[in-house]
CSV table of C-alpha atoms in Angstrom, one decimal:
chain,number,residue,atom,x,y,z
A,1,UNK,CA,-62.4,5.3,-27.0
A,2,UNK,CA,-63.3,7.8,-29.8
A,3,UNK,CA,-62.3,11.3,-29.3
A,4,UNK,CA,-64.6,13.9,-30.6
A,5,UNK,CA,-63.5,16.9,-32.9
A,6,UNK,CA,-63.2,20.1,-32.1
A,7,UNK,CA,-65.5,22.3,-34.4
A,8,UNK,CA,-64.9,25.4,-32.8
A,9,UNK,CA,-62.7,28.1,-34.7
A,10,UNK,CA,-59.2,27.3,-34.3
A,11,UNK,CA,-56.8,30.1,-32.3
A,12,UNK,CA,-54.6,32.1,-34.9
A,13,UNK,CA,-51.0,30.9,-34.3
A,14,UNK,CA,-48.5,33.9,-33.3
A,15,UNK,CA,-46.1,34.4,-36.2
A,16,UNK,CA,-44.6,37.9,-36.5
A,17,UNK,CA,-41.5,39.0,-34.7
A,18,UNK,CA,-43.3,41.2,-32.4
A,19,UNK,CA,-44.8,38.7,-30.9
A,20,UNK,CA,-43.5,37.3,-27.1
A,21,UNK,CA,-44.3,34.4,-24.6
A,22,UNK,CA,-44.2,36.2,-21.2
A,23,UNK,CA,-46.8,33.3,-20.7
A,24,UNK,CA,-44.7,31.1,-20.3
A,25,UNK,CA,-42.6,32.3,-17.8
A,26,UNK,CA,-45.8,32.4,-15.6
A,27,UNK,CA,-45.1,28.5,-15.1
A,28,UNK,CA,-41.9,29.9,-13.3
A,29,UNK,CA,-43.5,31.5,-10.5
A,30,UNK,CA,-46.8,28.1,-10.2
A,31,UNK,CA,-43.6,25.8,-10.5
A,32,UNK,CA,-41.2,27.0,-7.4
A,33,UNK,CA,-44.7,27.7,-5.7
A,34,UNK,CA,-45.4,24.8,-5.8
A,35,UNK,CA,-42.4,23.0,-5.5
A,36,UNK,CA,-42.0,25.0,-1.8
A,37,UNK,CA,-45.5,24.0,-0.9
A,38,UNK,CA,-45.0,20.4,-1.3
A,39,UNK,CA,-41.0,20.7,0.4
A,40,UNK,CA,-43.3,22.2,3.5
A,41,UNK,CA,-45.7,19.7,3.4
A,42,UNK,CA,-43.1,16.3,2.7
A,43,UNK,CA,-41.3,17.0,5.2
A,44,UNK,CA,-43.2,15.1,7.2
A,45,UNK,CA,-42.1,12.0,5.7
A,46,UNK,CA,-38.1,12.6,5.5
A,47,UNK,CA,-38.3,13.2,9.1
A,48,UNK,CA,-40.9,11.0,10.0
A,49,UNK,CA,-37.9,8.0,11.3
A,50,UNK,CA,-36.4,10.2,13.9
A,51,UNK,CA,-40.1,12.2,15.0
A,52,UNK,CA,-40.8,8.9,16.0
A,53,UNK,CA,-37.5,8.1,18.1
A,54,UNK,CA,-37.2,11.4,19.3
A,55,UNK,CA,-40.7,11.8,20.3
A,56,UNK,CA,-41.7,8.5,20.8
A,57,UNK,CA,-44.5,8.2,17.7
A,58,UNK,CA,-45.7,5.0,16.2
A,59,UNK,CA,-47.3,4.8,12.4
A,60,UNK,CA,-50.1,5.1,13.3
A,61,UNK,CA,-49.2,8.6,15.0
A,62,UNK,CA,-47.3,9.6,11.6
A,63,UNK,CA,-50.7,8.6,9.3
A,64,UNK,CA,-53.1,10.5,11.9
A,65,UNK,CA,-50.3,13.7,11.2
A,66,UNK,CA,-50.9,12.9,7.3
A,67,UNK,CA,-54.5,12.9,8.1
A,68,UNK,CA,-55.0,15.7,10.0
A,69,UNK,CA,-53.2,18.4,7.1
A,70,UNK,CA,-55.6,16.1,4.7
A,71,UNK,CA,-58.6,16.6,6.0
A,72,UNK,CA,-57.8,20.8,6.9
A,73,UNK,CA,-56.3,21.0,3.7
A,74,UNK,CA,-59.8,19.3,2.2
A,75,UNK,CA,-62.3,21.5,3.7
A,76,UNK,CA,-60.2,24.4,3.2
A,77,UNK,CA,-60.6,24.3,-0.3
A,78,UNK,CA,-63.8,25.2,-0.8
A,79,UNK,CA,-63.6,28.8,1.0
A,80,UNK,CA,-60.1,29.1,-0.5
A,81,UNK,CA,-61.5,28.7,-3.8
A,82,UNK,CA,-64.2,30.9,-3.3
A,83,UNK,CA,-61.6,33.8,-1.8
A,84,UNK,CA,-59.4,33.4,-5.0
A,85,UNK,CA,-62.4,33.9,-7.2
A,86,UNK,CA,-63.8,37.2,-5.4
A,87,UNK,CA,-60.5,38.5,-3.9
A,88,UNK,CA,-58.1,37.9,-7.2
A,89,UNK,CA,-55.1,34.9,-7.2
A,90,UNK,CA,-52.1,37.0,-6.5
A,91,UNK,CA,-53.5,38.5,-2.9
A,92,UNK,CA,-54.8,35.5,-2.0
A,93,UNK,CA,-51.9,33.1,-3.5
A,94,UNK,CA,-49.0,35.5,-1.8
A,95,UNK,CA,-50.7,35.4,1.8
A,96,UNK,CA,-51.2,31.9,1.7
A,97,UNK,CA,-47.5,31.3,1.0
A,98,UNK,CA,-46.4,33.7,3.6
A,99,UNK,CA,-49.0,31.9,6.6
A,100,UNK,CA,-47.8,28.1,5.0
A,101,UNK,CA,-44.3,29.1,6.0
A,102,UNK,CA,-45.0,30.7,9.2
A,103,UNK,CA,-46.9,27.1,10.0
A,104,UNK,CA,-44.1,24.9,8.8
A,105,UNK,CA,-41.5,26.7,11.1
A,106,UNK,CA,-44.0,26.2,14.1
A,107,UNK,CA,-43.5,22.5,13.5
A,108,UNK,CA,-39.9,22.9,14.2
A,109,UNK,CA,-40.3,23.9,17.4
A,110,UNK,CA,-43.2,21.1,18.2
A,111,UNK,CA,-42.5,18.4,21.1
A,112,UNK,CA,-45.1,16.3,21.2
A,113,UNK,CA,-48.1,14.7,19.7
A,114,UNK,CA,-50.8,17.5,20.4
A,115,UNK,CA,-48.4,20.4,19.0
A,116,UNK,CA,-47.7,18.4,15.6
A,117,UNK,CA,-51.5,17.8,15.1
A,118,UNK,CA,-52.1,21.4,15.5
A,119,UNK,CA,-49.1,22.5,13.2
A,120,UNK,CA,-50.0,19.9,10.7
A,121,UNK,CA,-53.9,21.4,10.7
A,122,UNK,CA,-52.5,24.9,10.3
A,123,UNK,CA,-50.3,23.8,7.4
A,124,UNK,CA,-53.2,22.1,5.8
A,125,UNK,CA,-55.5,25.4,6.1
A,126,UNK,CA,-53.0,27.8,4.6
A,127,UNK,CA,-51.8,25.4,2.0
A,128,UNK,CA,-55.3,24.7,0.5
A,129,UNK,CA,-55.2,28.1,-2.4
A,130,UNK,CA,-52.0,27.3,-3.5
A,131,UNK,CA,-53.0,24.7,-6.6
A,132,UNK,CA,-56.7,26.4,-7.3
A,133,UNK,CA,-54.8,29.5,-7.2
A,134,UNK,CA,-52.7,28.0,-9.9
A,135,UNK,CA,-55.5,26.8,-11.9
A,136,UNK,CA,-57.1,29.9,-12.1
A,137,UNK,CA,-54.1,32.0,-12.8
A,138,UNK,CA,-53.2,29.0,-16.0
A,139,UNK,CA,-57.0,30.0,-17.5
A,140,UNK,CA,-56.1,33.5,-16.6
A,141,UNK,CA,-52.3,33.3,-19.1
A,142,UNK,CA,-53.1,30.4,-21.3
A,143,UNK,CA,-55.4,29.8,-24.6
A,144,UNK,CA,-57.6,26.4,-23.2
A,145,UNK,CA,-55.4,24.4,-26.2
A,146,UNK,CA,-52.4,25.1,-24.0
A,147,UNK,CA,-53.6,25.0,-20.3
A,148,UNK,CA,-52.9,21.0,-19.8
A,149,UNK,CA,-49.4,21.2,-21.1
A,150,UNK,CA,-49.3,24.3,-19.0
A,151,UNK,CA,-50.5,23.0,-16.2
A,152,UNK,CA,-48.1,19.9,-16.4
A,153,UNK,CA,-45.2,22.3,-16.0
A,154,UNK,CA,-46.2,23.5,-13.0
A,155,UNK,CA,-48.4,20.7,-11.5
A,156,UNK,CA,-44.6,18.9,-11.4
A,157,UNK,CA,-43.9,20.7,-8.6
A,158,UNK,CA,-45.5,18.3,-6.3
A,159,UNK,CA,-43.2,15.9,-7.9
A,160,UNK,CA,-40.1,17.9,-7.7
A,161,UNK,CA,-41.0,18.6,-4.2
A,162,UNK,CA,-40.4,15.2,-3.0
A,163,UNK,CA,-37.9,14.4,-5.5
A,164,UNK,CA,-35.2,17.4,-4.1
A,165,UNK,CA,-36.5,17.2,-0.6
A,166,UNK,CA,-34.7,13.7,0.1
A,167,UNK,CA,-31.5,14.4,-1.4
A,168,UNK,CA,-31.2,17.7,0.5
A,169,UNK,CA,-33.3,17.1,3.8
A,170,UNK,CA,-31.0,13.9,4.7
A,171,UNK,CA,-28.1,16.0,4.0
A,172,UNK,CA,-29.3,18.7,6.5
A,173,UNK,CA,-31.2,16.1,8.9
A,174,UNK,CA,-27.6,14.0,9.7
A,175,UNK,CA,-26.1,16.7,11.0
A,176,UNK,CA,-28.5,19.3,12.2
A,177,UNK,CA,-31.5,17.6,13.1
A,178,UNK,CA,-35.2,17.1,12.0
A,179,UNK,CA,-36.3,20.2,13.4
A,180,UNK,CA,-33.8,22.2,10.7
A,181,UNK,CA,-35.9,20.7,7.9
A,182,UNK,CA,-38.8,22.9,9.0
A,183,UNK,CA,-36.8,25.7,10.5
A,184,UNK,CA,-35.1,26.3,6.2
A,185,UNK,CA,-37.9,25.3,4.6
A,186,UNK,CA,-40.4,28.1,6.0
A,187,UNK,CA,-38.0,30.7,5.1
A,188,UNK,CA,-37.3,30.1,1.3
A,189,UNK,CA,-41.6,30.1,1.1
A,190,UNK,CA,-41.1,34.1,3.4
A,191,UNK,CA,-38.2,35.0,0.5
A,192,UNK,CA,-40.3,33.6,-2.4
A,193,UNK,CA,-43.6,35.4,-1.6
A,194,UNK,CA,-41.6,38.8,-1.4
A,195,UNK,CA,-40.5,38.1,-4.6
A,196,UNK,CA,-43.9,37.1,-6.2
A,197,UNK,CA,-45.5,39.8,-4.6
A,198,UNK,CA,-43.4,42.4,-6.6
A,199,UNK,CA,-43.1,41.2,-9.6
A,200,UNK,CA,-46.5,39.2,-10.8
A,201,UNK,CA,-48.6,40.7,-12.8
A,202,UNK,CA,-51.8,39.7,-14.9
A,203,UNK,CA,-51.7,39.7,-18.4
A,204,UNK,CA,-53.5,42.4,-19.5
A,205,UNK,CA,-50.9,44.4,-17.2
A,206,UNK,CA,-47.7,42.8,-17.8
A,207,UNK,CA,-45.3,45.2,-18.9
A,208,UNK,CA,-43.5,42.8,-21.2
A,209,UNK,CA,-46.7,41.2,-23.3
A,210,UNK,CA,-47.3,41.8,-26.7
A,211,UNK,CA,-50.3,42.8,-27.8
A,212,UNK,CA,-50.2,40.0,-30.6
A,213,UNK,CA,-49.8,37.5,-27.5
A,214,UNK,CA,-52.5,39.1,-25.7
A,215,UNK,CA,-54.9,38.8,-28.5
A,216,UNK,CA,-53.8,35.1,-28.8
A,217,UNK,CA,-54.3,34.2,-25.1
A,218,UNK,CA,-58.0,35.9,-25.1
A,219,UNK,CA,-58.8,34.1,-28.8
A,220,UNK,CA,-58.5,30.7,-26.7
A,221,UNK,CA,-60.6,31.8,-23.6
A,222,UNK,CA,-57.8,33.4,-21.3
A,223,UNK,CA,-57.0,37.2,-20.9
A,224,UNK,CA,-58.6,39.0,-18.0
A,225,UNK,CA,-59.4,37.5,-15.0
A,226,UNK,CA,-63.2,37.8,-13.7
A,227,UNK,CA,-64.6,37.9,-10.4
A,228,UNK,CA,-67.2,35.7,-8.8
A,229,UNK,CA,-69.8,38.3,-9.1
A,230,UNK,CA,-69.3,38.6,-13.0
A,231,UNK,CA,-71.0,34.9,-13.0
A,232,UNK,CA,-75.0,34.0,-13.8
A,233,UNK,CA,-74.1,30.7,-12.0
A,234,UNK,CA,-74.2,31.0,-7.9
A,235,UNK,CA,-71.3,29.2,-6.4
A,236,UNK,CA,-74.0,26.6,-5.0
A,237,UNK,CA,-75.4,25.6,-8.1
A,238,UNK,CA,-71.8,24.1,-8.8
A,239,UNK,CA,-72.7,20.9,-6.8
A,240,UNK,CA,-75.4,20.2,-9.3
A,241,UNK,CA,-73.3,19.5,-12.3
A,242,UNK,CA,-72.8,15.9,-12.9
A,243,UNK,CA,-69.3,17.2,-14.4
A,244,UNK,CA,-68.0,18.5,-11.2
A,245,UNK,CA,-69.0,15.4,-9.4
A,246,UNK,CA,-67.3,13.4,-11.9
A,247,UNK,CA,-64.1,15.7,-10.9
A,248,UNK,CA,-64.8,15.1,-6.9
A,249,UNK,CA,-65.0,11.2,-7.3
A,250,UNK,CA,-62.0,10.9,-10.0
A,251,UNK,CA,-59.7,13.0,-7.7
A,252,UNK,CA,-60.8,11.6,-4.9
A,253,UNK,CA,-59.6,8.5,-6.3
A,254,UNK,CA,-56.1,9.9,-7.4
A,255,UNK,CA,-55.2,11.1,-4.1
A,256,UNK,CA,-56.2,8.3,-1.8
A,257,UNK,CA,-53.0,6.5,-3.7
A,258,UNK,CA,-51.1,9.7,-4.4
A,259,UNK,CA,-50.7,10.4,-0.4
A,260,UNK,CA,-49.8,6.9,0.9
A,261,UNK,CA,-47.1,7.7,-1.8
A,262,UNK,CA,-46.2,11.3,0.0
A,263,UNK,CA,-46.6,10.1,3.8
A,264,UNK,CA,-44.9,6.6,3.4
A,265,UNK,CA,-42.4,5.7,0.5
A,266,UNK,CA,-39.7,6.8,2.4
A,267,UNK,CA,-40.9,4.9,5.4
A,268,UNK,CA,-41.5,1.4,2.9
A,269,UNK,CA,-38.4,1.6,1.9
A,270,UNK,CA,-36.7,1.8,5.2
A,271,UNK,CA,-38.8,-1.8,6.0
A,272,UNK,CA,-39.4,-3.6,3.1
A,273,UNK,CA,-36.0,-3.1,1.4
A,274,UNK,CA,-33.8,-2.3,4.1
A,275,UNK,CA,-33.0,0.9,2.9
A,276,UNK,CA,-30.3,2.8,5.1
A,277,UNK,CA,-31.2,6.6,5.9
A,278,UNK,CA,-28.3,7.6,4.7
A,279,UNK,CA,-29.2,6.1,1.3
A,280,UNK,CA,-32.6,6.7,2.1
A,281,UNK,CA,-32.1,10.6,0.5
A,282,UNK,CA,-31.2,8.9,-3.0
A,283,UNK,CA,-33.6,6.2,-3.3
A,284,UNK,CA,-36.5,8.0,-2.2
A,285,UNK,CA,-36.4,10.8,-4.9
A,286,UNK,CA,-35.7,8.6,-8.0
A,287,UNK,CA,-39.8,7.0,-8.3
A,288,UNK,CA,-40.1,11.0,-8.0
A,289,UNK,CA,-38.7,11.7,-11.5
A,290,UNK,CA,-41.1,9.4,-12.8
A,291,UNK,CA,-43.5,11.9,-11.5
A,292,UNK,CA,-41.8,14.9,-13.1
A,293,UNK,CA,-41.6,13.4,-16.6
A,294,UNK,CA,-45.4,12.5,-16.3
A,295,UNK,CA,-47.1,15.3,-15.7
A,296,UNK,CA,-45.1,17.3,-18.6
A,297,UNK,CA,-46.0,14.7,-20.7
A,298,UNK,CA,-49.6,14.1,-19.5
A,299,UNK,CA,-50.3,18.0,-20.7
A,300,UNK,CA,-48.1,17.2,-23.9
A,301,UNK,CA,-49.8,14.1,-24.7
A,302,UNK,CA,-53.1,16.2,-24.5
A,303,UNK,CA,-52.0,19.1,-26.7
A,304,UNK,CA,-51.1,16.8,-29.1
A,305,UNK,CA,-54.0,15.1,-29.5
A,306,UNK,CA,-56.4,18.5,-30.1
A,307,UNK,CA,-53.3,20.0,-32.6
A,308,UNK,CA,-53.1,16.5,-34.4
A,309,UNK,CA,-56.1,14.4,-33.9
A,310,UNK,CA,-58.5,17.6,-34.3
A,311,UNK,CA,-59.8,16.6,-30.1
A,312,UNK,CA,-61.8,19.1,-28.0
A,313,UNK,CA,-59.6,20.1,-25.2
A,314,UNK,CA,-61.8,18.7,-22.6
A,315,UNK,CA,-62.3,15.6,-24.4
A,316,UNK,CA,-58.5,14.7,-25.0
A,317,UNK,CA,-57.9,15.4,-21.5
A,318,UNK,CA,-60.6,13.0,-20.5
A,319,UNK,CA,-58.6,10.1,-22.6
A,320,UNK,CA,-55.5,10.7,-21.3
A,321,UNK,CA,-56.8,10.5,-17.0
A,322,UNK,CA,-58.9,7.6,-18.1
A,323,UNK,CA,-56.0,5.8,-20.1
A,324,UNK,CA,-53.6,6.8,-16.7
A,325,UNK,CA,-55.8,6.4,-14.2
A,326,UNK,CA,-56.4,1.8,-15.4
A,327,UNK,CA,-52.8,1.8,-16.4
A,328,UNK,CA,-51.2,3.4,-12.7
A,329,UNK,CA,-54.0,1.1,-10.7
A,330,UNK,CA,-52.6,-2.2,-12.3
A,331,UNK,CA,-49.2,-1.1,-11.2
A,332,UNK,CA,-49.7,0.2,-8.0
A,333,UNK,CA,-50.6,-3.5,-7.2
A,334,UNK,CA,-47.4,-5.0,-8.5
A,335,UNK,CA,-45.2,-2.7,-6.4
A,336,UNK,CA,-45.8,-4.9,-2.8
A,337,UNK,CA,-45.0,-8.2,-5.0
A,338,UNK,CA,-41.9,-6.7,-6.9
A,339,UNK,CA,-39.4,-8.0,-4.5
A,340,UNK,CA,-35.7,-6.2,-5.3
A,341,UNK,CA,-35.2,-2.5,-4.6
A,342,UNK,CA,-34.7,-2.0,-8.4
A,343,UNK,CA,-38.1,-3.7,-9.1
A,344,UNK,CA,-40.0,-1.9,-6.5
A,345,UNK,CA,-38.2,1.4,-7.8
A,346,UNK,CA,-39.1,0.4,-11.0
A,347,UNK,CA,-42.6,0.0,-10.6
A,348,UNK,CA,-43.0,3.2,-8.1
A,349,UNK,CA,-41.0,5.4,-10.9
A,350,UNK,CA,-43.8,4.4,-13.4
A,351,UNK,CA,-47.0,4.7,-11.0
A,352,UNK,CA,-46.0,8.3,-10.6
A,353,UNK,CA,-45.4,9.1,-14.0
A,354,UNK,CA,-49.0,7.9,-15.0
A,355,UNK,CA,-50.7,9.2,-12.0
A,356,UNK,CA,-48.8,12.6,-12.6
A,357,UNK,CA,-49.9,12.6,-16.1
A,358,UNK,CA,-53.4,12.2,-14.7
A,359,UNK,CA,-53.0,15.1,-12.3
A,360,UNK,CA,-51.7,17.6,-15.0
A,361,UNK,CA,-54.8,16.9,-16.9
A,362,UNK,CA,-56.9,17.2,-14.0
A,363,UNK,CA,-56.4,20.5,-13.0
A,364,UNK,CA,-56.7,21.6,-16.4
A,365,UNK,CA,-59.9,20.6,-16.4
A,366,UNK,CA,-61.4,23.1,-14.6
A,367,UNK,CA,-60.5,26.3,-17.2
A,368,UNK,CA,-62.5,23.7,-19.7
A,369,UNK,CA,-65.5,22.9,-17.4
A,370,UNK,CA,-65.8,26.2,-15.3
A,371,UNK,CA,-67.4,29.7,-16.6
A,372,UNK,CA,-64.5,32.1,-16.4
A,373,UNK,CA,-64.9,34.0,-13.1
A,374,UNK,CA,-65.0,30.3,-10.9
A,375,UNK,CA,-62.3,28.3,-12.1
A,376,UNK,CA,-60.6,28.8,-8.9
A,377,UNK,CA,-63.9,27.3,-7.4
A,378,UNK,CA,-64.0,24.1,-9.6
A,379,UNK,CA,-60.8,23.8,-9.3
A,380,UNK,CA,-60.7,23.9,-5.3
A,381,UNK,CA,-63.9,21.6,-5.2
A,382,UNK,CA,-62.4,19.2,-7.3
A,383,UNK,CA,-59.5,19.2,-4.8
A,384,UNK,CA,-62.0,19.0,-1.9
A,385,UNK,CA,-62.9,15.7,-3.0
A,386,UNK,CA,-59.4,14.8,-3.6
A,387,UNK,CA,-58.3,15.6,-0.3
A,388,UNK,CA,-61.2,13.9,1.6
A,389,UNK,CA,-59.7,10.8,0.3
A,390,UNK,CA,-56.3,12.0,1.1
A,391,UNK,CA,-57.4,12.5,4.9
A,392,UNK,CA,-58.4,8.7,4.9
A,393,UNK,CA,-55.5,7.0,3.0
A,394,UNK,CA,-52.0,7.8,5.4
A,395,UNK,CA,-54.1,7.0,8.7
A,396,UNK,CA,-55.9,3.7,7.1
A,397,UNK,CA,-52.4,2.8,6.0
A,398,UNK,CA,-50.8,3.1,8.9
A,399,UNK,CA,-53.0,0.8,10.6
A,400,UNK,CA,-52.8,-1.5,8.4
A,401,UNK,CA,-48.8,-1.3,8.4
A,402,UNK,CA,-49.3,-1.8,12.6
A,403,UNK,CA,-51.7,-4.7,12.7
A,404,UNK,CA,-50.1,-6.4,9.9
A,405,UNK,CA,-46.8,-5.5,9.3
A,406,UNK,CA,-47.4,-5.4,5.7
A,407,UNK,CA,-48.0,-2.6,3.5
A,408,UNK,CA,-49.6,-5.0,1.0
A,409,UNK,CA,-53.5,-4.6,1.1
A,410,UNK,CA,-52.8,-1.0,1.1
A,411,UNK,CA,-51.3,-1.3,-1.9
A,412,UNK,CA,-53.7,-3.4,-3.7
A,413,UNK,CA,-56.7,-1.5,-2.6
A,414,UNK,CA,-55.1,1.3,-3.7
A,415,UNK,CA,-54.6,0.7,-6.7
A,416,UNK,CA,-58.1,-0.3,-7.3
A,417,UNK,CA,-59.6,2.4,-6.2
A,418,UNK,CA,-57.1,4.5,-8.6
A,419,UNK,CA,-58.3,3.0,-11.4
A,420,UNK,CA,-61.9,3.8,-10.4
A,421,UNK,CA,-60.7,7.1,-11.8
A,422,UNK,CA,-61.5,6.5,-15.2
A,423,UNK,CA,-65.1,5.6,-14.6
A,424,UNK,CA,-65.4,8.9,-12.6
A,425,UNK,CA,-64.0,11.1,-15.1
A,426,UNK,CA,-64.4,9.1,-18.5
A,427,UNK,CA,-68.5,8.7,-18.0
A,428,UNK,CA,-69.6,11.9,-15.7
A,429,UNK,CA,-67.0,15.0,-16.7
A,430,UNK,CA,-69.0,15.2,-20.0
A,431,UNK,CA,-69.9,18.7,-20.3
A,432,UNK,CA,-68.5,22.3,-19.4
A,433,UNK,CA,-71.3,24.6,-17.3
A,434,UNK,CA,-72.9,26.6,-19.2
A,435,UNK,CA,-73.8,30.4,-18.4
């Protein structure tokens, strides 16, 4: 795999004392965002044992549920990326938090199949800006030699989600309840968006940022946000690029595997290793950490090799999601034949970590491929394709589980299909659009 140089003109480093990195703290805000979007939307899957005592669901019931956000949360995305291009990521990013919590408190108060279906749907509609939005807002703050590493910060939170959520949702669901879990989690997304609301700002009004940083973010293709409008290239015309194709099919790819991860680890636990549910809260965060660790280093990993190895930044993030992508596909078969709970732990904690190296990569991608003013587009499109995978995966799972009684073929497909990720992005994501 040779990487090509990059011959462009290198980005001035920042040197002099008057120089700051309020960019930095921007990963603050994308990180707990993100962290209370994915709480709202695992829930599902800490609860998921007593929904189905309590309301009398099977597993197929529970992947239809993981299905139905998928597939809202797919087609979703390309309006919501649209919106965040032409309206601007903070409006846009702060109403969607505020309607995603209003929708995971309405599942508290669900009692049957119909109701969670329609919960699960809202959920999936309002959640669908909240990682474009990021995107964008990373090409908005951060020089493109830093957007990856960037991006890994903050693209953990769908890590960190799930690996808090067990630890604190069985301590809450023991005493209280599964409809608490929903009930708490809604409100810290209301709090947070006040918060955000106030206090974001975009770089070139930040009261805080140097005008040395400044200077440095827009030397490396960030600064000001554009609109839609500000684009030669109609939002159509995307769908023509072999590169965003290449993005559709590769992330498609990642999250058919990613979500049989979100929807059912707890649950494979529980049958395959006799896990307890009061251990369950333990057990099922630790292959999460794996996925923390990952995507930090994905985006590291790809700094390193355009600050050391001379790669363009779209090139060394290629490398790394090709290199991830082969590697987590081969392990994601073992898990099914690895037997102990430490061994299946084992190889859950190191699927994540590659596939959330992958991810962190990905969604830098579209600041590298996408003109300016329709990041937030690429970005969502990418995760359109994604998510149409997503919508298949927990419901094709499930049935398999209930025919079979093995979570085996789901396994091993899976992780074929994740390696198919390299192809996608190694051989078609070539190219950025050009204006």
């Amino acid at each position: 795999m040779v990487l090509e140089t990059n011959v462009s003109s290198a980005v001035p480093a920042m040197k002099t004392k008057t120089a700051t990195r309020v960019r930095w703290t921007v990963v603050i805000w994308l990180l707990v965002g993100g962290i209370i979007n994915f709480l709202d939307r695992t829930n599902l899957s800490i609860a998921a044992p007593d929904m189905m005592k309590d309301l009398n669901l099977s597993n197929t019931d529970i992947g239809l549920m993981g299905s139905v956000f998928a597939w809202s949360y797919a087609f979703m995305q390309l309006p919501a990326g649209w919106l965040l291009d032409r309206l601007g990521a903070k409006k846009v990013y702060a109403w969607a938090v505020a309607l995603w919590s209003g929708a995971t408190a309405f599942t508290g108060v669900c009692t049957g199949l119909t109701s969670l279906l329609f919960g699960r749907a809202l959920l999936g509609v309002t959640e669908s800006p909240c990682w474009p939005g990021g995107a964008k807002i990373t090409a908005s703050w951060f020089p493109k030699q830093e957007r990856a590493l960037a991006t890994g910060f903050w693209d953990a939170a769908s890590k960190w989600g799930p690996t808090i959520a067990p630890p604190i949702l069985v301590a809450l669901i023991v005493p209280f309840g599964w409809r608490a879990l929903f009930f708490i989690t809604g409100a810290i997304g209301l709090i947070f968006v006040v918060i955000f609301a106030l206090f974001y700002r975009q770089p070139e009004k930040h009261p805080r940022i140097s005008q040395e940083e400044l200077d440095y973010i827009k030397a490396g293709g960030g600064g000001t946000a554009q609109e839609i409008g500000d684009s030669k290239v109609s939002w159509g015309a995307l769908f023509k690029h072999k590169s965003v194709w290449g993005m559709i099919l590769g992330f498609f790819c990642y999250i058919w595997i990613f979500n049989i991860f979100v929807t059912f680890l707890p649950l494979y636990l529980m049958k395959t290793q006799n896990v307890s549910m009061k251990s369950l809260g333990i057990y099922a965060s630790i292959p999460w950490f794996g996925g923390v660790i990952g995507a930090i280093l994905g985006g590291y990993i790809s700094k390193l090799l355009v600050d050391k190895r001379g790669a363009k930044p779209l090139v060394a993030k290629r490398a790394v999601i090709s290199v991830c992508a082969v590697l987590a596909g081969i392990t994601v078969i073992i898990i099914p034949h690895a037997g102990s709970l430490p061994a299946t732990l084992a190889c859950m904690t190191v699927a994540l970590a590659l596939m959330s190296a992958l991810s962190s990569c990905a969604w830098a991608l579209p600041g590298d491929v996408a003109p300016p003013s329709m990041v937030a587009s690429v970005g969502s499109i990418q995760n359109f394709g994604g998510y149409f995978g997503g919508a298949l995966s927990p419901v094709v799972v499930g049935m398999i589980a209930d025919k079979t009684g093995s979570y085996t073929m789901a396994f091993t497909s899976g992780g074929i299909i994740a390696a198919c990720a390299a192809l996608c992005y190694w051989l078609l994501v070539r190219k950025p659009i050009a204006e």
